[in-house]
Amino acid sequence: MSSPSEILARPLRYLKGVGPRRAADLERAGLATVEDLLCRFPIRYEDRGHFRPVAALQPGQAASIAVEVVSCGLRGTRRPGFKIFEALVRDDTGHARAIWLNQPFLRDVIAKGQRLVLFGALEWRAGSLQLTNPQYEIVRREDEAAAEPGEEDTVHTGRIVPIYEKAGTLTPKMQRALVHRALLELAEAVAAGGTLDDPLPADVRRRRALPDRLAALHAVHFPDAGADVAALNRFRDSGQVRLVFEEFFLFQIGLVFRRREMDAERKPRQVAIDDRVRQSALTVLPFRLTGDQKQALGEIVRDMQRPQPMNRLLQGDVGSGKTIVALLAALVAMENGLQVAFMAPTEILADQHYISIRRLLEPSRFRVALLTGATQAKKRRELYAELAGGSVHLVVGTHALVQDPLSFHELGLVVIDEQHRFGVLQRAGLRAKGLHPDVLVMTATPIPRTLALTTYGDLDVSTLRESPPGRRPIKTVVKRDSRRDDIYGFVRRELDKGRQAYVIYPLVEESSKVDLKAATEMADHLAQEVFPEYRVMLLHGRMKPDAKDRVMGAFARGECHVLVSTTVVEVGVDVANASVMIVEHAERFGLAQLHQLRGRVGRGPYQSYCVLLYQLPLGVQGRARLKALAETTDGFVIAERDLELRGPGDFFGTRQSGVPTLRVGDLLRDHEIMEDARREAVACLDRPEHAGALATWVRRAWEQRFGLVGVG
Ligand code: ADP
Ligand code: MG
C-alpha cells in the first residue's frame, strides 16, 4: 500500500477514471499530480443538502432543484438586441420556469432532455414559479458514465457541494468525482497506518486552531453537513484558512531563510561617520532635506555602519526626492574610500543621473563617470582601468554595469533606480561575483501594503511620503480626444508664459513601425499646423543614443518647447519648467504607467497640468483607471487601486519580481493570513528544532510551487 505522501505525488493518470487522454488534458491545464488536483480549490459552494421538490417551492425563497429540461429556447423582447433564454423544467412533482436575461449563448449550452441542477431565488411571474438568472450546472452524460455507482448520491448532491472552475475538458462535476476518489485513497492509506506529513509544526497549528492537513483537504472539498456555507464562500472556513496559511507560511519561511543568508554575509568594510563626512555632505547639498529625506538617510547610513550588507528599498512617489538621498549615501561611501555604482533602467535616465550627479559633486573631489551601451570601446577600456585602479569613485550606468566584466577597486555601495524593472537578479549577480556591497534600491512604484510582505518581505524599507516644499499638486483632467483643439489652446497659453509641454504617444511596442509612424505624424502636425511658432521635437526608443541625447538636451535647456515622446520619458526625466502633459490614447496605458508619466510635470514651482485624452470605446477598466488618476496624485493610493484592478500577478509582471505564484491563497483576499503566517514563520525559526524539517519543505515549495528563484 502506498503512503499518503506517495499518493499525493502520484501522476493523475493513476487515479481511477483518468485515462491517458484525460491525463494529458489535465496536465495541459496545470494539473499533473494528485496534490495539484487537491490544491485546486472550489470557487464556491452550494448547499444541495436537500433538493426541494418543485411542488414544494415557495416564492421569495432560494432553493436548489434537480430537474430535467422539457423545452427551451431564445426569445426576443421589445428592446432590440435584448434576448431572453427560457427553459421549462420539471421533476417528479411539478414544473417550473427558468429564465436568463441577455445570455443568448445558453442556446448552445442548455438543451431539451438535459438534467440540470438549478440554484436561485424564486418568484411568481405570469402565473408560474420562475427562477431568474439561476446558477446552473449541467449533469452531463459523460460525467455519469465516469461516475462510480453510488457516487451520484453522495458526491454531487445531498450535501454542500463544491463547484469548481472548468479546466480544459475537466468539467466541475468530473473534478468533483476525481477529488472524491483521491481523498478516499488518502483516507484509506491513513487508516492503514500511514501519516500525511504536515509542514505546519503542531504548536503553530494548536495556537492558530488549524485542522491537520488531511482534515483540511476534506473540509475544503467536501464540507461536513454542519459547515457554514457562507463562511466557505468567503474562504474563511477553518480548512480553507489552514491550507492558505500553510502556503503563506512556507513562503514566509523562505523569505526569512533568505534574509538570514544575507545577514550572514559580510561587506568589505563598514563605513564610519565623522565631522569630515558630515561637512562634505553639507557642501554638496543644494537645499534643505525634508523630514522624510532626513529619516530615510538616517536609516540608510545606520545600515552602512553595520557589518552586514545593506538591503534597503527606498520607496517614494515620483518627485519625492529620492536621488539626493541616494547621492548623500554615495558620498558617505566615497568619503570612506569606497566606490559606488549607480544603475538606472534606461540610457536616458543614466545620462540624466550622470549630469545631475556630476553637477552636485562639482564641489567635491570625487570623480564621476558614465558607462552605457553608447560608450566608445576606447573610452570604455580606460574606464575599466580607472575603476579597477580606484581613480573613478562613482560610475553611473544601466544594468549592464553588473553584466560587464567590470572590476572595482573596492565597491561599497550599489544604488539601483526603479527596482521593479531590475528585480532581485542584480543582487544575485553581484553576489555571484563575490561582491557584497551595500545595496540601495529605489522605486517610484510604491508597494501596496498587501504586497509588501511578499515582494519585499526580505528588504528593509524607507519611505518618502512628503514631497519637497513648494510643490503644487498636478491638476489632472480626462477628456474625449474630440476636445483636442481646446486643449491645444490651453497648451499654447502655457507655452506663451514660457513653460514647456510633453505630448505622450503610446507605442504598443517601442519597435512597432505603425505606431512610430503615428507618433511621427503627430509631431509633424503639431510642429507645422498647431504650434508653428514653437519648436516641437520627437523622442522615441528607436532613435540612436546621440540623437536621443540631442533631443533631451534641447528640451532640458528649454530650446525645445514641445516634446512629443513615447513612454521612454516615463521614468525619472526631470525638467522643472515643463508644466503640461498631454497623454494621447490614455486608455491604452496602465495606471502605474500613467502615474509615472504624469510625474514628469509638476517638478518645479509652476502649477502643472496633465490632460488624459481618450478615444472610445473605453472599457470598464479603462474608465476606472482614468477616474483613479483624476481623483488622486498620491502614488500609494494609485498603487492600491492598480493592484485591485489588475490583480497581484500582473502588478509587477515578472516572476523575478518576487510575487509567488499561489495555488490556494489570494494576496488581496487573504492579506491578514499572510501577516499571521509572517509572524509565525519568524517565531518558528527562532527555535532550532523546527529549522531542519522546514528547510526541506521550503526548498521544495519555493521551486515547485511558487516558481521563484531559490532559497540557498
Ligand atoms: P524622484 O524621487 O522622483 O527620483 P528626484 O530625486 O528626481 O525625485 O527629485 C525631484 C526634484 O525635487 C529634483 O529636481 C530635486 O532636485 C528636487 N528636490 C529633492 N529634494 C528636495 C528638497 N528637499 N527641497 C527642494 N527640492 C528638492
Ligand atoms: Mg528618480
Short mmCIF file of C-alpha atoms in Angstrom, two decimals, residues 82-382:
data_model
loop_
_atom_site.label_atom_id
_atom_site.label_comp_id
_atom_site.label_asym_id
_atom_site.label_seq_id
_atom_site.Cartn_x
_atom_site.Cartn_y
_atom_site.Cartn_z
CA PHE A 82 -32.05 42.08 -25.78
CA LYS A 83 -32.80 38.37 -25.65
CA ILE A 84 -34.12 36.04 -23.03
CA PHE A 85 -33.28 32.38 -22.79
CA GLU A 86 -36.13 30.46 -21.27
CA ALA A 87 -36.40 26.85 -20.11
CA LEU A 88 -39.36 24.90 -18.88
CA VAL A 89 -38.12 22.33 -16.37
CA ARG A 90 -39.67 19.55 -14.33
CA ASP A 91 -39.04 16.98 -11.65
CA ASP A 92 -41.32 14.19 -10.49
CA THR A 93 -43.52 16.63 -8.59
CA GLY A 94 -44.11 19.55 -10.95
CA HIS A 95 -42.98 22.19 -13.42
CA ALA A 96 -41.14 25.50 -13.11
CA ARG A 97 -39.68 28.09 -15.41
CA ALA A 98 -36.15 29.41 -15.53
CA ILE A 99 -35.08 32.47 -17.48
CA TRP A 100 -31.69 34.01 -18.15
CA LEU A 101 -31.51 37.59 -19.31
CA ASN A 102 -29.18 38.53 -22.09
CA GLN A 103 -27.21 35.30 -22.17
CA PRO A 104 -28.04 34.12 -25.71
CA PHE A 105 -25.09 31.70 -25.69
CA LEU A 106 -27.11 29.45 -23.40
CA ARG A 107 -28.84 28.33 -26.60
CA ASP A 108 -25.71 26.31 -27.27
CA VAL A 109 -25.34 25.10 -23.70
CA ILE A 110 -28.73 24.01 -22.43
CA ALA A 111 -30.85 21.57 -24.41
CA LYS A 112 -34.09 19.69 -24.18
CA GLY A 113 -33.83 16.43 -22.22
CA GLN A 114 -30.79 17.56 -20.19
CA ARG A 115 -30.63 17.16 -16.47
CA LEU A 116 -29.87 20.37 -14.63
CA VAL A 117 -29.23 21.45 -11.10
CA LEU A 118 -30.53 24.97 -10.61
CA PHE A 119 -29.98 27.27 -7.68
CA GLY A 120 -31.58 30.64 -7.23
CA ALA A 121 -34.38 32.75 -5.84
CA LEU A 122 -37.96 32.03 -6.81
CA GLU A 123 -40.73 34.44 -7.71
CA TRP A 124 -44.20 34.33 -9.14
CA ARG A 125 -44.30 35.55 -12.70
CA ALA A 126 -47.22 35.30 -15.10
CA GLY A 127 -48.94 32.60 -13.12
CA SER A 128 -45.99 30.27 -12.69
CA LEU A 129 -42.94 29.88 -10.49
CA GLN A 130 -39.87 31.37 -12.04
CA LEU A 131 -36.14 31.37 -11.34
CA THR A 132 -34.40 34.42 -12.81
CA ASN A 133 -30.73 34.02 -13.71
CA PRO A 134 -30.30 30.93 -11.54
CA GLN A 135 -26.89 29.32 -11.17
CA TYR A 136 -26.94 26.15 -13.18
CA GLU A 137 -24.99 23.01 -13.53
CA ILE A 138 -25.49 20.57 -16.31
CA VAL A 139 -25.41 16.97 -15.23
CA ARG A 140 -23.54 15.61 -18.22
CA ARG A 141 -23.78 12.20 -19.65
CA GLU A 142 -20.02 11.73 -19.86
CA ASP A 143 -19.83 12.51 -16.16
CA GLU A 144 -22.48 9.99 -15.40
CA ALA A 145 -20.57 7.40 -17.35
CA ALA A 146 -17.43 8.29 -15.41
CA ALA A 147 -19.16 8.24 -12.08
CA GLU A 148 -18.85 5.18 -9.92
CA PRO A 149 -22.12 3.61 -8.82
CA GLY A 150 -23.39 5.38 -5.72
CA GLU A 151 -21.24 8.47 -6.22
CA GLU A 152 -24.14 10.38 -7.63
CA ASP A 153 -25.96 10.40 -4.31
CA THR A 154 -23.04 11.13 -2.04
CA VAL A 155 -20.80 13.39 -4.04
CA HIS A 156 -22.79 15.62 -6.34
CA THR A 157 -25.99 16.08 -4.42
CA GLY A 158 -27.40 15.66 -0.95
CA ARG A 159 -24.65 17.78 0.64
CA ILE A 160 -22.75 21.04 0.49
CA VAL A 161 -21.37 20.65 -2.99
CA PRO A 162 -18.09 22.17 -4.19
CA ILE A 163 -18.27 24.00 -7.52
CA TYR A 164 -15.04 24.07 -9.49
CA GLU A 165 -13.99 26.15 -12.39
CA LYS A 166 -13.85 24.25 -15.64
CA ALA A 167 -10.27 23.40 -16.68
CA GLY A 168 -9.72 22.19 -20.23
CA THR A 169 -12.12 19.32 -20.68
CA LEU A 170 -12.36 18.81 -16.96
CA THR A 171 -15.90 19.72 -16.01
CA PRO A 172 -16.78 20.83 -12.49
CA LYS A 173 -18.54 17.59 -11.96
CA MET A 174 -15.68 15.48 -13.21
CA GLN A 175 -13.29 17.24 -10.88
CA ARG A 176 -15.65 16.64 -8.01
CA ALA A 177 -15.64 12.92 -8.73
CA LEU A 178 -11.85 12.75 -9.08
CA VAL A 179 -11.23 14.74 -5.93
CA HIS A 180 -13.58 12.47 -4.08
CA ARG A 181 -11.68 9.38 -5.19
CA ALA A 182 -8.32 10.92 -4.38
CA LEU A 183 -9.45 11.81 -0.88
CA LEU A 184 -10.82 8.31 -0.44
CA GLU A 185 -7.45 6.81 -1.33
CA LEU A 186 -5.70 9.15 1.06
CA ALA A 187 -8.09 8.28 3.85
CA GLU A 188 -7.54 4.56 3.23
CA ALA A 189 -3.77 4.99 3.33
CA VAL A 190 -4.06 6.83 6.63
CA ALA A 191 -6.42 4.20 8.02
CA ALA A 192 -3.81 1.58 7.10
CA GLY A 193 -1.36 3.31 9.39
CA GLY A 194 0.25 5.89 7.09
CA THR A 195 0.60 9.51 8.13
CA LEU A 196 0.29 12.56 5.97
CA ASP A 197 3.29 14.77 6.65
CA ASP A 198 2.39 18.24 7.73
CA PRO A 199 4.67 21.19 7.14
CA LEU A 200 2.98 23.14 9.91
CA PRO A 201 4.55 22.42 13.29
CA ALA A 202 2.00 21.09 15.77
CA ASP A 203 2.36 24.01 18.16
CA VAL A 204 1.61 26.50 15.38
CA ARG A 205 -1.45 24.51 14.44
CA ARG A 206 -2.64 24.42 18.02
CA ARG A 207 -2.07 28.11 18.58
CA ARG A 208 -3.94 29.05 15.42
CA ALA A 209 -6.63 26.40 15.91
CA LEU A 210 -5.93 24.98 12.46
CA PRO A 211 -7.01 21.47 11.46
CA ASP A 212 -4.44 18.97 10.22
CA ARG A 213 -3.76 18.68 6.52
CA LEU A 214 -5.97 15.73 5.70
CA ALA A 215 -8.92 17.10 7.62
CA ALA A 216 -8.45 20.45 5.89
CA LEU A 217 -8.38 18.88 2.44
CA HIS A 218 -11.60 17.06 3.22
CA ALA A 219 -13.26 20.14 4.61
CA VAL A 220 -12.29 22.26 1.61
CA HIS A 221 -13.66 19.87 -0.97
CA PHE A 222 -16.42 18.07 0.88
CA PRO A 223 -17.54 20.13 3.84
CA ASP A 224 -19.49 18.42 6.61
CA ALA A 225 -23.23 18.82 6.66
CA GLY A 226 -22.96 21.30 9.52
CA ALA A 227 -20.44 23.57 7.79
CA ASP A 228 -21.19 27.25 7.30
CA VAL A 229 -21.77 27.73 3.58
CA ALA A 230 -21.46 31.49 3.84
CA ALA A 231 -18.07 31.16 5.55
CA LEU A 232 -16.97 28.71 2.88
CA ASN A 233 -17.96 31.13 0.17
CA ARG A 234 -15.92 33.84 1.88
CA PHE A 235 -12.98 31.41 2.07
CA ARG A 236 -12.94 31.64 5.82
CA ASP A 237 -13.79 28.08 6.77
CA SER A 238 -11.05 26.68 9.01
CA GLY A 239 -9.99 24.11 6.42
CA GLN A 240 -9.54 26.77 3.77
CA VAL A 241 -7.74 29.08 6.15
CA ARG A 242 -5.42 26.27 7.16
CA LEU A 243 -4.33 25.49 3.59
CA VAL A 244 -3.90 29.16 2.72
CA PHE A 245 -1.92 29.61 5.90
CA GLU A 246 0.27 26.65 5.00
CA GLU A 247 1.09 28.14 1.63
CA PHE A 248 1.89 31.57 3.05
CA PHE A 249 3.84 30.08 5.92
CA LEU A 250 6.16 28.18 3.60
CA PHE A 251 6.64 31.28 1.54
CA GLN A 252 7.45 33.41 4.58
CA ILE A 253 9.84 30.82 6.00
CA GLY A 254 11.68 31.03 2.68
CA LEU A 255 11.89 34.79 2.98
CA VAL A 256 13.27 34.52 6.49
CA PHE A 257 15.84 31.97 5.34
CA ARG A 258 16.89 34.22 2.52
CA ARG A 259 17.13 37.12 4.89
CA ARG A 260 19.35 35.12 7.22
CA GLU A 261 21.63 34.10 4.40
CA MET A 262 22.08 37.75 3.54
CA ASP A 263 22.70 38.64 7.16
CA ALA A 264 25.48 36.08 7.28
CA GLU A 265 27.33 37.95 4.54
CA ARG A 266 30.00 40.48 5.41
CA LYS A 267 30.74 43.52 3.34
CA PRO A 268 34.31 44.59 2.61
CA ARG A 269 34.30 47.39 5.14
CA GLN A 270 31.94 49.21 7.43
CA VAL A 271 31.74 52.91 6.97
CA ALA A 272 32.35 55.47 9.68
CA ILE A 273 30.73 58.84 10.07
CA ASP A 274 32.69 61.76 11.39
CA ASP A 275 32.64 65.55 11.08
CA ARG A 276 34.56 65.45 7.85
CA VAL A 277 31.87 63.27 6.27
CA ARG A 278 29.11 65.49 7.60
CA GLN A 279 30.84 68.60 6.31
CA SER A 280 31.28 67.03 2.92
CA ALA A 281 27.56 66.26 2.71
CA LEU A 282 26.67 69.85 3.60
CA THR A 283 28.93 71.15 0.87
CA VAL A 284 27.07 69.37 -1.91
CA LEU A 285 23.54 69.76 -0.51
CA PRO A 286 21.68 72.32 -2.66
CA PHE A 287 18.62 72.58 -0.38
CA ARG A 288 17.30 71.52 3.00
CA LEU A 289 16.21 67.92 3.20
CA THR A 290 12.60 67.21 4.06
CA GLY A 291 11.87 65.34 7.28
CA ASP A 292 11.26 62.13 5.37
CA GLN A 293 14.50 62.51 3.46
CA LYS A 294 16.42 63.00 6.71
CA GLN A 295 14.82 59.98 8.26
CA ALA A 296 15.50 57.79 5.22
CA LEU A 297 19.10 58.94 5.06
CA GLY A 298 19.48 58.18 8.75
CA GLU A 299 18.20 54.63 8.21
CA ILE A 300 20.49 54.11 5.25
CA VAL A 301 23.57 55.40 6.99
CA ARG A 302 22.83 53.24 10.02
CA ASP A 303 22.75 50.20 7.71
CA MET A 304 26.01 51.26 6.12
CA GLN A 305 27.71 51.29 9.50
CA ARG A 306 26.78 47.66 10.17
CA PRO A 307 28.96 44.72 9.14
CA GLN A 308 26.23 43.07 7.01
CA PRO A 309 25.50 44.44 3.56
CA MET A 310 22.53 46.77 3.45
CA ASN A 311 19.45 45.59 1.59
CA ARG A 312 17.17 48.53 1.64
CA LEU A 313 14.35 49.75 -0.53
CA LEU A 314 13.77 53.47 -0.76
CA GLN A 315 10.25 53.99 -1.95
CA GLY A 316 8.76 57.34 -2.71
CA ASP A 317 6.47 58.77 -5.28
CA VAL A 318 7.82 60.41 -8.42
CA GLY A 319 9.35 63.72 -7.47
CA SER A 320 9.65 62.90 -3.79
CA GLY A 321 13.41 63.44 -3.95
CA LYS A 322 14.99 60.00 -3.79
CA THR A 323 18.04 60.90 -5.84
CA ILE A 324 19.59 63.30 -3.37
CA VAL A 325 19.16 60.78 -0.57
CA ALA A 326 20.98 58.16 -2.61
CA LEU A 327 23.66 60.64 -3.55
CA LEU A 328 24.32 61.55 0.07
CA ALA A 329 24.63 57.86 0.87
CA ALA A 330 27.07 57.62 -2.04
CA LEU A 331 29.05 60.47 -0.59
CA VAL A 332 29.32 58.70 2.75
CA ALA A 333 30.68 55.63 0.98
CA MET A 334 33.16 57.64 -1.08
CA GLU A 335 34.39 59.61 1.92
CA ASN A 336 35.16 56.20 3.39
CA GLY A 337 37.28 55.30 0.40
CA LEU A 338 34.66 53.07 -1.22
CA GLN A 339 33.35 53.16 -4.78
CA VAL A 340 29.73 53.50 -5.83
CA ALA A 341 27.80 52.09 -8.78
CA PHE A 342 24.59 53.90 -9.67
CA MET A 343 22.32 51.95 -12.02
CA ALA A 344 19.35 53.24 -13.98
CA PRO A 345 16.85 51.30 -16.07
CA THR A 346 17.40 53.21 -19.32
CA GLU A 347 20.23 55.06 -21.01
CA ILE A 348 18.30 58.32 -20.99
CA LEU A 349 17.91 58.04 -17.29
CA ALA A 350 21.51 57.06 -16.75
CA ASP A 351 22.51 60.16 -18.73
CA GLN A 352 20.29 62.32 -16.56
CA HIS A 353 21.58 60.91 -13.33
CA TYR A 354 25.10 61.35 -14.60
CA ILE A 355 24.53 65.00 -15.46
CA SER A 356 22.89 65.88 -12.17
CA ILE A 357 25.28 63.85 -10.02
CA ARG A 358 28.29 65.38 -11.70
CA ARG A 359 26.85 68.83 -11.11
CA LEU A 360 26.12 68.10 -7.47
CA LEU A 361 29.56 66.62 -6.86
CA GLU A 362 31.32 69.53 -8.50
CA PRO A 363 32.45 71.00 -5.16
CA SER A 364 33.80 67.61 -4.04
CA ARG A 365 36.98 65.87 -5.04
CA PHE A 366 35.22 62.78 -6.37
CA ARG A 367 35.32 61.67 -9.97
CA VAL A 368 32.15 60.52 -11.69
CA ALA A 369 31.94 58.51 -14.91
CA LEU A 370 29.19 57.34 -17.22
CA LEU A 371 29.20 53.88 -18.71
CA THR A 372 26.44 52.86 -21.10
CA GLY A 373 25.98 50.94 -24.30
CA ALA A 374 26.90 54.14 -26.12
CA THR A 375 30.33 54.42 -24.52
CA GLN A 376 33.04 54.01 -27.18
CA ALA A 377 35.32 51.00 -26.91
CA LYS A 378 38.43 53.02 -26.22
CA LYS A 379 36.79 55.15 -23.55
CA ARG A 380 35.30 52.01 -22.10
CA ARG A 381 38.71 50.36 -21.70
CA GLU A 382 40.08 53.44 -19.99
#
